[in-house]
N, CA and C atoms as an extended XYZ file, in Angstrom:
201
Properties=species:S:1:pos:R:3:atomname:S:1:resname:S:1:resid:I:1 pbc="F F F"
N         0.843       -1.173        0.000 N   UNK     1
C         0.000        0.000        0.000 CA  UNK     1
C         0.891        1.240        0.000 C   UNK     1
N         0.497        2.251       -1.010 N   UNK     2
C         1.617        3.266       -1.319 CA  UNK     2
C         1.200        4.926       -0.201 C   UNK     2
N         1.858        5.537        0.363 N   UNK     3
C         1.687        6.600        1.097 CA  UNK     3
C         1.324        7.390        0.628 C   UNK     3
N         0.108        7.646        0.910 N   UNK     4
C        -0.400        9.626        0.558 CA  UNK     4
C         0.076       10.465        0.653 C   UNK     4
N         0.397       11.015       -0.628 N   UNK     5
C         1.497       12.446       -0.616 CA  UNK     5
C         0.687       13.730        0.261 C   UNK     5
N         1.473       13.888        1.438 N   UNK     6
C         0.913       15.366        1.702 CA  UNK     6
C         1.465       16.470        1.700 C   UNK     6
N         0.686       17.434        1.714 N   UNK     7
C         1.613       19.104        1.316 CA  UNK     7
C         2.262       18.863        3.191 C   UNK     7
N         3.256       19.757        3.281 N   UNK     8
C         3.693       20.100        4.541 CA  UNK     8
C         4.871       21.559        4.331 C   UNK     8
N         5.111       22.151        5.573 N   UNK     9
C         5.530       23.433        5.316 CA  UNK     9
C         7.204       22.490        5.528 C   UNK     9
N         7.966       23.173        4.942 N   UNK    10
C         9.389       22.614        4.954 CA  UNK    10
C         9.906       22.779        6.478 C   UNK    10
N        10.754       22.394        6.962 N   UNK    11
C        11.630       22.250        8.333 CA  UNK    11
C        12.816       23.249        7.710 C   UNK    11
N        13.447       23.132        6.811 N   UNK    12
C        14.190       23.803        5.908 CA  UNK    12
C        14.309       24.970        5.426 C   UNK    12
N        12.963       26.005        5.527 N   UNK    13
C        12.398       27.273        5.044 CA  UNK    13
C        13.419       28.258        5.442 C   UNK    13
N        13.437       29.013        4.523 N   UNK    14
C        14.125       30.563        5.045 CA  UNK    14
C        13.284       31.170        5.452 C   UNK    14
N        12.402       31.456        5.634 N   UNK    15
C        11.181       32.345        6.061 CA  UNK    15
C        10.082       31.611        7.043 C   UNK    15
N         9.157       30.731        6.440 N   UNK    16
C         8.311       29.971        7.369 CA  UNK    16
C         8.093       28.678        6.557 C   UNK    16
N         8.542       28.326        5.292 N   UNK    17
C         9.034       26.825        4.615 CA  UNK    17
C         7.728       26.550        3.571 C   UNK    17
N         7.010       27.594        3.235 N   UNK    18
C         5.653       27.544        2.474 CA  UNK    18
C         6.699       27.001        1.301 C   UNK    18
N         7.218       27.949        0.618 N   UNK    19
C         7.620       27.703       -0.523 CA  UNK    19
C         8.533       26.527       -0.778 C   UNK    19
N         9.369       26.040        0.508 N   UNK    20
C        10.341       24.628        0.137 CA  UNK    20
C         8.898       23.511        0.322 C   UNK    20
N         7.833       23.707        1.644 N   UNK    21
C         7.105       22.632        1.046 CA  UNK    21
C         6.348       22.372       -0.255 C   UNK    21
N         6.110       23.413       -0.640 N   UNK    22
C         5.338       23.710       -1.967 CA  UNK    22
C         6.320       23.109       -3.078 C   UNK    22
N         7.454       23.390       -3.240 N   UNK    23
C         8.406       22.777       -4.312 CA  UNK    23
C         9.120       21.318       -3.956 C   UNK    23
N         8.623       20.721       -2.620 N   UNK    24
C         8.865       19.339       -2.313 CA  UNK    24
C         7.778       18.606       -2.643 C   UNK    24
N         6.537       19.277       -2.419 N   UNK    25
C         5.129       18.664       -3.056 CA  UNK    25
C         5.029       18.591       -4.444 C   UNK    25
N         5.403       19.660       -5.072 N   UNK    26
C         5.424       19.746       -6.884 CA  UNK    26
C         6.787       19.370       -7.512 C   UNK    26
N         7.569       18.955       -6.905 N   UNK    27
C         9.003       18.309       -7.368 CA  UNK    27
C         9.399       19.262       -8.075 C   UNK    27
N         9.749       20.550       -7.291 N   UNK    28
C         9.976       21.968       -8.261 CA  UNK    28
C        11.519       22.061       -7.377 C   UNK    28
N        12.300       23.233       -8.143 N   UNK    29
C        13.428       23.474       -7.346 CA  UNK    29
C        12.703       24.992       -6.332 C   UNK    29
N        13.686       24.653       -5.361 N   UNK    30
C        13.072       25.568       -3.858 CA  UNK    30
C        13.194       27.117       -4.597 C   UNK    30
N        14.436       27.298       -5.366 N   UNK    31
C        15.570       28.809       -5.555 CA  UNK    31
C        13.991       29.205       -6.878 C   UNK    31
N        14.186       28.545       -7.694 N   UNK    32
C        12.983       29.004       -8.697 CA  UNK    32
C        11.430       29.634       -7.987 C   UNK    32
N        10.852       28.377       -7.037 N   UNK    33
C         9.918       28.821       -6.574 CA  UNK    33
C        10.185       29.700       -5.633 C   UNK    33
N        11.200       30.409       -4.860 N   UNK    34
C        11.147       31.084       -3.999 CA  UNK    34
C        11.348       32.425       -5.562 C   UNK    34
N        11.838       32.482       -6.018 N   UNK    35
C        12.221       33.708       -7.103 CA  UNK    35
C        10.367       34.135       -7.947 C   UNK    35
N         9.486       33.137       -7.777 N   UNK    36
C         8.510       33.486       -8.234 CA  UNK    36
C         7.768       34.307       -7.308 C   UNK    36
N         7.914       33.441       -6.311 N   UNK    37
C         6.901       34.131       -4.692 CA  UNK    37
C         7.494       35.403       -4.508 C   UNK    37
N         8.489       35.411       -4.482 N   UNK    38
C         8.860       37.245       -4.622 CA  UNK    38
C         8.443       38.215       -6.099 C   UNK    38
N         8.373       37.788       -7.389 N   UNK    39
C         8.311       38.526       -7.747 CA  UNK    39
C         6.306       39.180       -7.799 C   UNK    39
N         6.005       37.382       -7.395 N   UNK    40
C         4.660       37.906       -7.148 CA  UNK    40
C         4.623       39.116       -6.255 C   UNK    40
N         4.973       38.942       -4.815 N   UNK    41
C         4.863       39.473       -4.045 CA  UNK    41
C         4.970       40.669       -4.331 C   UNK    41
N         5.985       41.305       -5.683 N   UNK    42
C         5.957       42.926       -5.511 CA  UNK    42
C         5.047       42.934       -6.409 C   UNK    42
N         5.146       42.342       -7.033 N   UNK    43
C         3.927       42.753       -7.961 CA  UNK    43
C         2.261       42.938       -8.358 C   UNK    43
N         1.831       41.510       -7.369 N   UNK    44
C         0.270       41.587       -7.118 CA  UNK    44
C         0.579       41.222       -5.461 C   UNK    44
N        -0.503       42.005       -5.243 N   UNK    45
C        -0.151       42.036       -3.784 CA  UNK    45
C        -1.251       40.540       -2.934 C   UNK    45
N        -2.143       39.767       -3.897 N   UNK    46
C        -2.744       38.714       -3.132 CA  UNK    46
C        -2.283       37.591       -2.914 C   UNK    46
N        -0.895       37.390       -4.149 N   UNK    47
C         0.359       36.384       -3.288 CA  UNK    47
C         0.969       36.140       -2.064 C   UNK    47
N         0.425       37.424       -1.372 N   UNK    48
C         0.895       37.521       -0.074 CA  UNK    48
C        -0.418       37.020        0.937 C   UNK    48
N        -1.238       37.856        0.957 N   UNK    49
C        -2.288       36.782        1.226 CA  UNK    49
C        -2.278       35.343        0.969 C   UNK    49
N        -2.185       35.096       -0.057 N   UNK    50
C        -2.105       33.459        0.183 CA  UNK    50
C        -1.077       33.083        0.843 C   UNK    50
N         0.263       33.586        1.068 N   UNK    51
C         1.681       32.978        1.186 CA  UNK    51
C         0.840       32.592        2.889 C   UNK    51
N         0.493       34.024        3.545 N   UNK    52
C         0.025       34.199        5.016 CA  UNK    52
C        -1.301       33.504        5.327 C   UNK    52
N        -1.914       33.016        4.553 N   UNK    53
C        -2.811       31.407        4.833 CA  UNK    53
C        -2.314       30.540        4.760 C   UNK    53
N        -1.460       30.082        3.720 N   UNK    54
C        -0.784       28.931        3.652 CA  UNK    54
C         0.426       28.694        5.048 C   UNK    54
N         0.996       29.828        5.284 N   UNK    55
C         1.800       29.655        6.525 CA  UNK    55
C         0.620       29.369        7.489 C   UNK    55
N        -0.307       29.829        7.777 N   UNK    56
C        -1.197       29.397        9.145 CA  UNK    56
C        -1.796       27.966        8.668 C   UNK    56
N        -2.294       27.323        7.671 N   UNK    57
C        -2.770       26.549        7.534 CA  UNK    57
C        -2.555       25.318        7.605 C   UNK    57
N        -1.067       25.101        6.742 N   UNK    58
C        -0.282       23.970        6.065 CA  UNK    58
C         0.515       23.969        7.281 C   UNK    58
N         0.690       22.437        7.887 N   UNK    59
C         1.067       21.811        9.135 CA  UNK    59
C         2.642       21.688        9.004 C   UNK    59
N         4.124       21.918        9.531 N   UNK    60
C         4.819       21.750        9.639 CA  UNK    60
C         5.051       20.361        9.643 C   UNK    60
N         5.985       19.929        8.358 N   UNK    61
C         6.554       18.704        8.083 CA  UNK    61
C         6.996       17.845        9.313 C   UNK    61
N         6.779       16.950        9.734 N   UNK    62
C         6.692       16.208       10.845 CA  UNK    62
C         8.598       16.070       11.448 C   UNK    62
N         8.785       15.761       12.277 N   UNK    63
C        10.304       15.326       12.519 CA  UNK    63
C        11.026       13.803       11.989 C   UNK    63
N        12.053       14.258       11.349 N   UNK    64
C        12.325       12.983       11.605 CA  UNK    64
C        13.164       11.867       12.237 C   UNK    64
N        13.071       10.640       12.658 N   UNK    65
C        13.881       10.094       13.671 CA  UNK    65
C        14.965       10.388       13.370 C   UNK    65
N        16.252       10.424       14.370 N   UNK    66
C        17.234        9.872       14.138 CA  UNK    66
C        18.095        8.871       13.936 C   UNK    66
N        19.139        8.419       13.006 N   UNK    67
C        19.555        7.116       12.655 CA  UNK    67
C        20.348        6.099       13.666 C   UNK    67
């Protein structure tokens, strides 16, 4: 039985990890999608709104054990 992909906010984030989970969920590179979220950001301002739901919403990527 194969695991359900879920969105999660990255552990990894420079900011609050929206965008590394978002490009770990869409198999995107982090540097690209973070270069979009900014240019949204100056440019239409409801990218930001979403960025600031998605940070409250989307659950921080779980821990993982150590080896």
């Amino acid at each position: 039985m194969t695991e359900k992909q879920r969105l999660y906010r990255s552990r990894r984030g420079v900011l609050a990890g929206v965008c590394g989970g978002l490009a770990d969920y869409f198999g995107l590179d982090r540097g690209l999608l973070r270069l979009a979220a900014l240019i949204l950001f100056l440019f239409g301002g409801l990218s930001l709104w979403a960025y600031i739901i998605l940070w409250l919403l989307v659950p921080l990527e779980p821990k993982q054990p150590n080896p």
